[in-house]
CSV table of C-alpha atoms and ligand atoms in Angstrom, one decimal:
chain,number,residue,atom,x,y,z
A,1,UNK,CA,-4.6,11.9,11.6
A,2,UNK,CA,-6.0,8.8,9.1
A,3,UNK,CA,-3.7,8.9,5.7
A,4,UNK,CA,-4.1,6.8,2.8
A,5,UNK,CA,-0.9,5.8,0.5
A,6,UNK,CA,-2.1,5.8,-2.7
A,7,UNK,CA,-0.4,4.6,-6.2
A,8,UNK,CA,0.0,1.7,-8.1
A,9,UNK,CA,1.6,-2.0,-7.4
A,10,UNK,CA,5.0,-1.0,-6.7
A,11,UNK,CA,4.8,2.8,-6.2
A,12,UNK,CA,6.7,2.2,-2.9
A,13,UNK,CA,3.7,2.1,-0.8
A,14,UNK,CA,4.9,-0.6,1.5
A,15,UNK,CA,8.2,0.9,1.7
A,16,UNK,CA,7.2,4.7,2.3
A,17,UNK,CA,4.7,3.4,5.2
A,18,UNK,CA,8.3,2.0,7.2
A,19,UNK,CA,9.2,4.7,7.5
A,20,UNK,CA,6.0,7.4,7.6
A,21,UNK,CA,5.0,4.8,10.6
A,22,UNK,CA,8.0,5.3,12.7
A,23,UNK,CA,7.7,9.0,12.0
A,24,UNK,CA,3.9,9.8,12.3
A,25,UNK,CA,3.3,7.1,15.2
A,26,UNK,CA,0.6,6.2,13.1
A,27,UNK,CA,-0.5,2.3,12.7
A,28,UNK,CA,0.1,0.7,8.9
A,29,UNK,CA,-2.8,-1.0,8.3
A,30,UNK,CA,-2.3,-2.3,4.7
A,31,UNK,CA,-4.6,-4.4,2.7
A,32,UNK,CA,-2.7,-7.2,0.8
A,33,UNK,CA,-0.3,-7.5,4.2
A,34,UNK,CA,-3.5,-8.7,6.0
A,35,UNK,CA,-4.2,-11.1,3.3
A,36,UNK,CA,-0.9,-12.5,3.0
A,37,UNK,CA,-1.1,-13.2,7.1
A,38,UNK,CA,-4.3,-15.3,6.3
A,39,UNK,CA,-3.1,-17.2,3.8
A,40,UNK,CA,-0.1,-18.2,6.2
A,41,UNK,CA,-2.6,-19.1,9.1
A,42,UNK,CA,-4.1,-21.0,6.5
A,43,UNK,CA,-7.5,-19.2,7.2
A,44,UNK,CA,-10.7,-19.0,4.6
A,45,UNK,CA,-10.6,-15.6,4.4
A,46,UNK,CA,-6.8,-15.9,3.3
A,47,UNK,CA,-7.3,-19.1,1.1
A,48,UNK,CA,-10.4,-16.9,-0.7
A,49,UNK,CA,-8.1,-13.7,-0.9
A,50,UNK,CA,-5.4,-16.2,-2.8
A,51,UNK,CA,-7.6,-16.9,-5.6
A,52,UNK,CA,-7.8,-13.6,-6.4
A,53,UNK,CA,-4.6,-11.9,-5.7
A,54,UNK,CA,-2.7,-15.0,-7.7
A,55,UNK,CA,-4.4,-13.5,-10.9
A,56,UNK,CA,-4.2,-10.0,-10.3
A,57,UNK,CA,-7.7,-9.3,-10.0
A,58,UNK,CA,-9.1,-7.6,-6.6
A,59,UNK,CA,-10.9,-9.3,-3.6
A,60,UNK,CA,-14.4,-8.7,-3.7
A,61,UNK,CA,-15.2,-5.1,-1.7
A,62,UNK,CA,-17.6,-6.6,1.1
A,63,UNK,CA,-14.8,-9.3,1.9
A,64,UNK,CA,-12.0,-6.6,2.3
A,65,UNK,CA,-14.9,-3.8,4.0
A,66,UNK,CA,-15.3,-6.3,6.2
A,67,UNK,CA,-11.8,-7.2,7.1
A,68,UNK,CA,-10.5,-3.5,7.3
A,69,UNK,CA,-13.7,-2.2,9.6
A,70,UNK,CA,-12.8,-5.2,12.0
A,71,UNK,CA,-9.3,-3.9,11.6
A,72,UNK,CA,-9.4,-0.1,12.5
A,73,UNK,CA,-12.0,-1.2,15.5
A,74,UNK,CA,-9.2,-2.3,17.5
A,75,UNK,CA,-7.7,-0.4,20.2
A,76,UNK,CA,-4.1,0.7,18.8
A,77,UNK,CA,-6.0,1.7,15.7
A,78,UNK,CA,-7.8,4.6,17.6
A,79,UNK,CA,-5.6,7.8,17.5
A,80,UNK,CA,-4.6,7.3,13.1
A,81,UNK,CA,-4.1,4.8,11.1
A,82,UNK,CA,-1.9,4.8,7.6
A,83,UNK,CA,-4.1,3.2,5.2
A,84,UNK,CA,-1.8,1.4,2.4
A,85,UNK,CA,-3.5,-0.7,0.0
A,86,UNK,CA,-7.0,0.5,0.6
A,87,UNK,CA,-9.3,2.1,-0.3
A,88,UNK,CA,-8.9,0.8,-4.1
A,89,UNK,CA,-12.4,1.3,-5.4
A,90,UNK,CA,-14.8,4.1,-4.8
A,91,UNK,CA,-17.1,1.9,-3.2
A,92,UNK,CA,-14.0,1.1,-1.0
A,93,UNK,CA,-13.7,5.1,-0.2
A,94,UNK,CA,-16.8,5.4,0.8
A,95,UNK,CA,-17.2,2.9,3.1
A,96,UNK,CA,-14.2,4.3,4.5
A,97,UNK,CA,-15.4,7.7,5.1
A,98,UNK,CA,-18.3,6.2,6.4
A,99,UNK,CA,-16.5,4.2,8.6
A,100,UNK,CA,-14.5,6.9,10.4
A,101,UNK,CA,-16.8,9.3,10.1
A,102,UNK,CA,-18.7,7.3,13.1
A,103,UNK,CA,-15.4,7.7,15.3
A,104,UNK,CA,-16.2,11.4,14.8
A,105,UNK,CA,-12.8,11.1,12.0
A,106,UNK,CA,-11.9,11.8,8.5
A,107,UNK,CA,-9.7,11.4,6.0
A,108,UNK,CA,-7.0,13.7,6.5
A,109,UNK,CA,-4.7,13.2,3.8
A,110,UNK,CA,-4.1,11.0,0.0
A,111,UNK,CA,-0.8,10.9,-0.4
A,112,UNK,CA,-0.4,9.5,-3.9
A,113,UNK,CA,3.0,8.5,-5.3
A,114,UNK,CA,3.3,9.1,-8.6
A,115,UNK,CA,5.8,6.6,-10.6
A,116,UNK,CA,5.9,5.8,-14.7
A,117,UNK,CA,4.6,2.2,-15.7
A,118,UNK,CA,7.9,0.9,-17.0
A,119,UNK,CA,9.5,1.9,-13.6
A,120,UNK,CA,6.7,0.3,-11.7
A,121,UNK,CA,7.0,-3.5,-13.6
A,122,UNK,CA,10.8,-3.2,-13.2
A,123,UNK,CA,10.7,-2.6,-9.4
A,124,UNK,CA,7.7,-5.1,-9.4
A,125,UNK,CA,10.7,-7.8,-10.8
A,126,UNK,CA,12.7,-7.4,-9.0
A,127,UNK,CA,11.2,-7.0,-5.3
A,128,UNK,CA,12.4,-9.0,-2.9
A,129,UNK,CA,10.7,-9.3,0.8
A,130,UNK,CA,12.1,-11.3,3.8
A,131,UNK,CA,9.6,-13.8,5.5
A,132,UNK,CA,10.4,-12.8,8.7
A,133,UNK,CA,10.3,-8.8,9.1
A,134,UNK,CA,9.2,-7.6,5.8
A,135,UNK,CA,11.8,-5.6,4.8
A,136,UNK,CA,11.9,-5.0,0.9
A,137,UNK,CA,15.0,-4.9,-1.1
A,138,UNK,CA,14.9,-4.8,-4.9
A,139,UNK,CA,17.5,-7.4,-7.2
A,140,UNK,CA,17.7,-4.2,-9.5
A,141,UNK,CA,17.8,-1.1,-7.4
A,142,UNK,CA,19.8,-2.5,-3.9
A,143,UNK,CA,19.7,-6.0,-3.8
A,144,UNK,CA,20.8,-7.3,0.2
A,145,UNK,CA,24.2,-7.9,0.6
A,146,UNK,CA,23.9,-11.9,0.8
A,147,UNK,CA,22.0,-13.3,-2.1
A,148,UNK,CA,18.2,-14.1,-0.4
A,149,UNK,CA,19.5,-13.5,3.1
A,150,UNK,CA,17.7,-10.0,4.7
A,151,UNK,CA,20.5,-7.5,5.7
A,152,UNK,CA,18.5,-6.5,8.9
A,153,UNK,CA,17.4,-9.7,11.0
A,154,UNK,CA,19.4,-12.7,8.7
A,155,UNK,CA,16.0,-13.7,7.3
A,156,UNK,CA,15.0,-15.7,4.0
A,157,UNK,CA,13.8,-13.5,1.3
A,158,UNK,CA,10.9,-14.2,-1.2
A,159,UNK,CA,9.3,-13.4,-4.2
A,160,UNK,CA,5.9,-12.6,-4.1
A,161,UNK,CA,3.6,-15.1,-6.0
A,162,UNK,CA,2.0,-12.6,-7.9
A,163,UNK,CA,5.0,-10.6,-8.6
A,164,UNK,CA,5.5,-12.5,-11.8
A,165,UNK,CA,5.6,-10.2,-14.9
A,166,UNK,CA,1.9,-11.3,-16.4
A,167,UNK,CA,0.0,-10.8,-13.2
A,168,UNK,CA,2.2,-8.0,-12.5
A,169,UNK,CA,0.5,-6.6,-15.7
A,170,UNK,CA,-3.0,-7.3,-14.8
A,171,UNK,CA,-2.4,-5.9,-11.8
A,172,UNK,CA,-2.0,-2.5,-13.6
A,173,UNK,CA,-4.6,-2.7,-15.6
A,174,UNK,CA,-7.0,-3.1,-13.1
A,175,UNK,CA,-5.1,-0.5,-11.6
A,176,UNK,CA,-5.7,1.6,-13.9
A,177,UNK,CA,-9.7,1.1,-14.0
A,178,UNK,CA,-10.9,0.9,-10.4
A,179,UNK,CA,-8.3,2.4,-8.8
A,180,UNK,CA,-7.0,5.7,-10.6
A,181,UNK,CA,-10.5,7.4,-10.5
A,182,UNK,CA,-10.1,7.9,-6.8
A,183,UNK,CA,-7.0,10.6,-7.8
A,184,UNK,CA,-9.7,12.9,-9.3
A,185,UNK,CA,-12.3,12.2,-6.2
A,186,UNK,CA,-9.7,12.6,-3.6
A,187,UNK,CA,-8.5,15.8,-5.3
A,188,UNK,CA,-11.7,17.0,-6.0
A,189,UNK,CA,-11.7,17.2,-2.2
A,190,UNK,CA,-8.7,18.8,-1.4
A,191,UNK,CA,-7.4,16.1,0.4
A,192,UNK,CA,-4.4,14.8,-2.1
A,193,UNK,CA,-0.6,15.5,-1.5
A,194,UNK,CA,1.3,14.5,-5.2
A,195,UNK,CA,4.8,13.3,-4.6
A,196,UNK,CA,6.8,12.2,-7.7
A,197,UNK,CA,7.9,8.5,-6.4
A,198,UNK,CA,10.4,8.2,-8.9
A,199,UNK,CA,13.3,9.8,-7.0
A,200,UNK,CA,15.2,8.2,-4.6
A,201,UNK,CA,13.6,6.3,-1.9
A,202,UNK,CA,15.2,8.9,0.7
A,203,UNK,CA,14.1,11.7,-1.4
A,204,UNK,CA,10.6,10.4,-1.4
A,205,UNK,CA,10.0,10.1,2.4
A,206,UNK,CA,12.0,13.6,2.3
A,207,UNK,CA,9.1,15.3,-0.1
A,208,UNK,CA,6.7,13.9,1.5
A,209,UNK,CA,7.3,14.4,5.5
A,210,UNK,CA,7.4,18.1,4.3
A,211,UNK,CA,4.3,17.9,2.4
A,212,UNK,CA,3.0,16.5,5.5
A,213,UNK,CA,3.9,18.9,7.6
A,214,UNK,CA,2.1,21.9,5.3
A,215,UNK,CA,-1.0,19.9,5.4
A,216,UNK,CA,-0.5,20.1,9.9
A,217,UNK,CA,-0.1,23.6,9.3
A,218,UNK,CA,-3.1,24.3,7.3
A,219,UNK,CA,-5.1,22.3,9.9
A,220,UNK,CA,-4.1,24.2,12.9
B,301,AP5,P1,-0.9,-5.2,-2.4
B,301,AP5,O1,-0.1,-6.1,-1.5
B,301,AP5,O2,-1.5,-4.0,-1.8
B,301,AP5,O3,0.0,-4.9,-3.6
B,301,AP5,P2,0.0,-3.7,-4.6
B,301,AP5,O4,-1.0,-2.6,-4.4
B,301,AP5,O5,0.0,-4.3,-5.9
B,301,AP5,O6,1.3,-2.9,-4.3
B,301,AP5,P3,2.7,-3.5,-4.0
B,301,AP5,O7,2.7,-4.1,-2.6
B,301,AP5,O8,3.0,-4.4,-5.2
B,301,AP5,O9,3.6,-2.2,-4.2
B,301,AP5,P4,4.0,-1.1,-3.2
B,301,AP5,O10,3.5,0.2,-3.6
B,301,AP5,O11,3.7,-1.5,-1.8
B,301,AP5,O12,5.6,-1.1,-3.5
B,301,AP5,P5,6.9,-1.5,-2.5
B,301,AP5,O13,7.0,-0.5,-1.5
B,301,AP5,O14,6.8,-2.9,-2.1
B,301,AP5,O15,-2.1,-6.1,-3.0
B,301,AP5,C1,-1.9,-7.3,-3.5
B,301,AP5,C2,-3.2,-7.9,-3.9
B,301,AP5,O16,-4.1,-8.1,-2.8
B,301,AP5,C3,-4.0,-7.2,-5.0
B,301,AP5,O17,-3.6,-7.4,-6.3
B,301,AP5,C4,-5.5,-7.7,-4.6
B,301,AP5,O18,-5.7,-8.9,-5.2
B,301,AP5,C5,-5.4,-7.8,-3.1
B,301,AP5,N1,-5.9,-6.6,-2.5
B,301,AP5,C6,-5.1,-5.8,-1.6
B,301,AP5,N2,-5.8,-4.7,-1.2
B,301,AP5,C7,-7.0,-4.8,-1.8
B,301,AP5,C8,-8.2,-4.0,-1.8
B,301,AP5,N3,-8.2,-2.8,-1.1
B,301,AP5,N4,-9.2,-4.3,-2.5
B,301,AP5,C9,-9.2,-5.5,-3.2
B,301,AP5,N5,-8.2,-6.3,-3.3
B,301,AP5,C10,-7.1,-6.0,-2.6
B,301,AP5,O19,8.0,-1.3,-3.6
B,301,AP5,C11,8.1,-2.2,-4.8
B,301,AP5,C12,9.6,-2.5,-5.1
B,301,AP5,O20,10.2,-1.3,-5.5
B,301,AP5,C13,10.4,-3.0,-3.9
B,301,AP5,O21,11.4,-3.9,-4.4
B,301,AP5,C14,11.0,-1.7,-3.3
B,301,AP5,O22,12.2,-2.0,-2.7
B,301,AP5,C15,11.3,-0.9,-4.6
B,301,AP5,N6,11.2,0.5,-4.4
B,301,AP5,C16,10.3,1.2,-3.6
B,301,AP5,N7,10.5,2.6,-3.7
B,301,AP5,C17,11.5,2.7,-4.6
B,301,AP5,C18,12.2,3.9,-5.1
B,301,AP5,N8,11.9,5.1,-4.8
B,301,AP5,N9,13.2,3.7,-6.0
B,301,AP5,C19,13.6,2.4,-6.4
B,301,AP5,N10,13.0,1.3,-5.9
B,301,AP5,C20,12.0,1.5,-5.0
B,302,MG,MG1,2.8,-3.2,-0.8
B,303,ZN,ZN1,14.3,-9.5,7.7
C-alpha cells in the first residue's frame, strides 16, 4: 500500500506516522524530515530548503519532486511507503501519481486529519522534538517528564525554528491555498479516509487503523 498523511502543520502527521509505521510495516517518508537532515549535513539542498521553511513559505516543487522520486527509488521504499508531508500542491500529486504509477502502483489511501486552527497554533507552540530520536512531546498537552530531556532515549529536546507563532501562521495560510484543494481532488477520487484529529492521540491512531482496515477490505 502507498498512503499519504494529509492535514495541516501540526495535525499530528509526524506523530500518527510512529505509530501507522510500526503497524503497516510501511516506510515514513516525510518531506520536511528530509530537509531538516540536509540542513544538519549542512548540504545545498538543506541550506536552500532553510530559506524557505524559516518563513513559512514552501520549497519550490521541482526541488522537493526531485528529492522525494530519489527517495521512494530506493530499495526499502519498494513494497509502500507512508507519505507525510508530501504531496502539498497539486502539481506535487501529480507527479506523484506519475511517479508510482511507473512501479505499476497507486495511491491507495489520503488519510486526512482533520483539526480546528486554534488547536493546531497551540500544539504548533508548544511542540517539542528530541534531536536524537524524534519523538514529539507537547509543553501544553504532555510535556516529558524532565524539562528538555526526551523520556524515551535521555535526549535534548528542541524547538523547531519555524515553530514560532508568526511563521507558524504563514505556514497556515499557505496551507490553506496550495494545500487544502487536494481534500476535494483526493476525494473526488475516492481515495480519502476523514479522521477528526482532535481527539486523543490514542483515539486517533484507534479511528484510523480501523478505517484502514475497511479500505483492505474493500480492496480485496
Ligand atoms: P513539515 O515538517 O512537513 O511541517 P508541517 O506540515 O508544517 O507539519 P508539522 O510537522 O508542523 O505538523 P505535524 O502534522 O507533523 O504535527 P506533529 O505530529 O508534529 O514541513 C516544514 C516545512 O518544510 C514547510 O513549511 C515547507 O517549507 C517545507 N516542506 C515540507 N514538505 C514540503 C513539500 N511537500 N513541498 C514544499 N515544501 C515542503 O504534532 C504537532 C504537535 O502536536 C506535537 O507537539 C504533538 O506532540 C502534538 N499532538 C499531535 N497529535 C496530538 C493530539 N491528537 N492531541 C494533542 N496534541 C497532539
Ligand atoms: Mg511533521
Ligand atoms: Zn529521544
Amino acid at each position: 500500500m502507498d498512503i499519504i498523511l494529509l492535514g495541516a502543520p501540526g495535525a499530528g502527521k509526524g506523530t500518527q506516522a510512529k505509530v501507522l509505521e510500526e503497524h503497516t510495516g510501511l516506510v515514513h517518508v516525510a518531506s520536511g524530515d528530509l530537509f531538516r537532515a540536509a540542513l544538519r549535513q549542512g548540504t545545498e539542498l538543506g541550506m536552500l530548503a532553510k530559506s524557505y521553511m524559516d518563513r513559512g513559505a514552501l520549497v519550490p516543487d521541482e526541488v522537493v519532486i526531485r528529492m522525494i522520486i530519489e527517495r521512494i527509488s530506493r530499495p526499502d521504499c519498494s513494497s509502500g511507503v507512508l507519505f507525510d508531508g508530501f504531496p502539498r500542491t497539486s502539481d506535487q500529486a501529480r507527479a506523484l501519481e506519475h511517479e508510482l504509477a511507473a512501479y505499476g502502483r497507486r495511491i491507495d489511501v489520503v488519510i486526512y486529519l482533520k483539526v480546528p486552527d486554534a488547536v493546531l497554533l497551540r500544539r504548533i507552540a508548544g511542540r517539542q522534538t528530541c534531536k536524537t530520536c524524534g519523538s514529539t512531546y507537547n509543553m501544553y498537552y504532555f510535556p516529558s517528564k524532565r524539562l528538555d530531556v526526551c523520556d524515551e532515549c535521555g535526549g535534548r529536546l528542541y524547538q523547531r525554528s519555524d515553530d514560532t507563532m508568526e511563521t507558524a501562521r504563514h505556514r497556515l495560510e499557505v496551507y490553506f491555498a496550495q494545500t487544502m484543494p487536494l481534500i476535494a481532488y483526493f476525494r473526488e477520487q475516492g481515495s480519502l479516509l476523514e479522521i477528526d484529529g482532535q481527539q486523543e492521540i490514542s483515539l486517533v491512531t484507534d479511528t484510523m487503523i480501523r478505517g484502514l482496515s475497511g479500505v483492505a477490505t474493500r480492496h480485496r
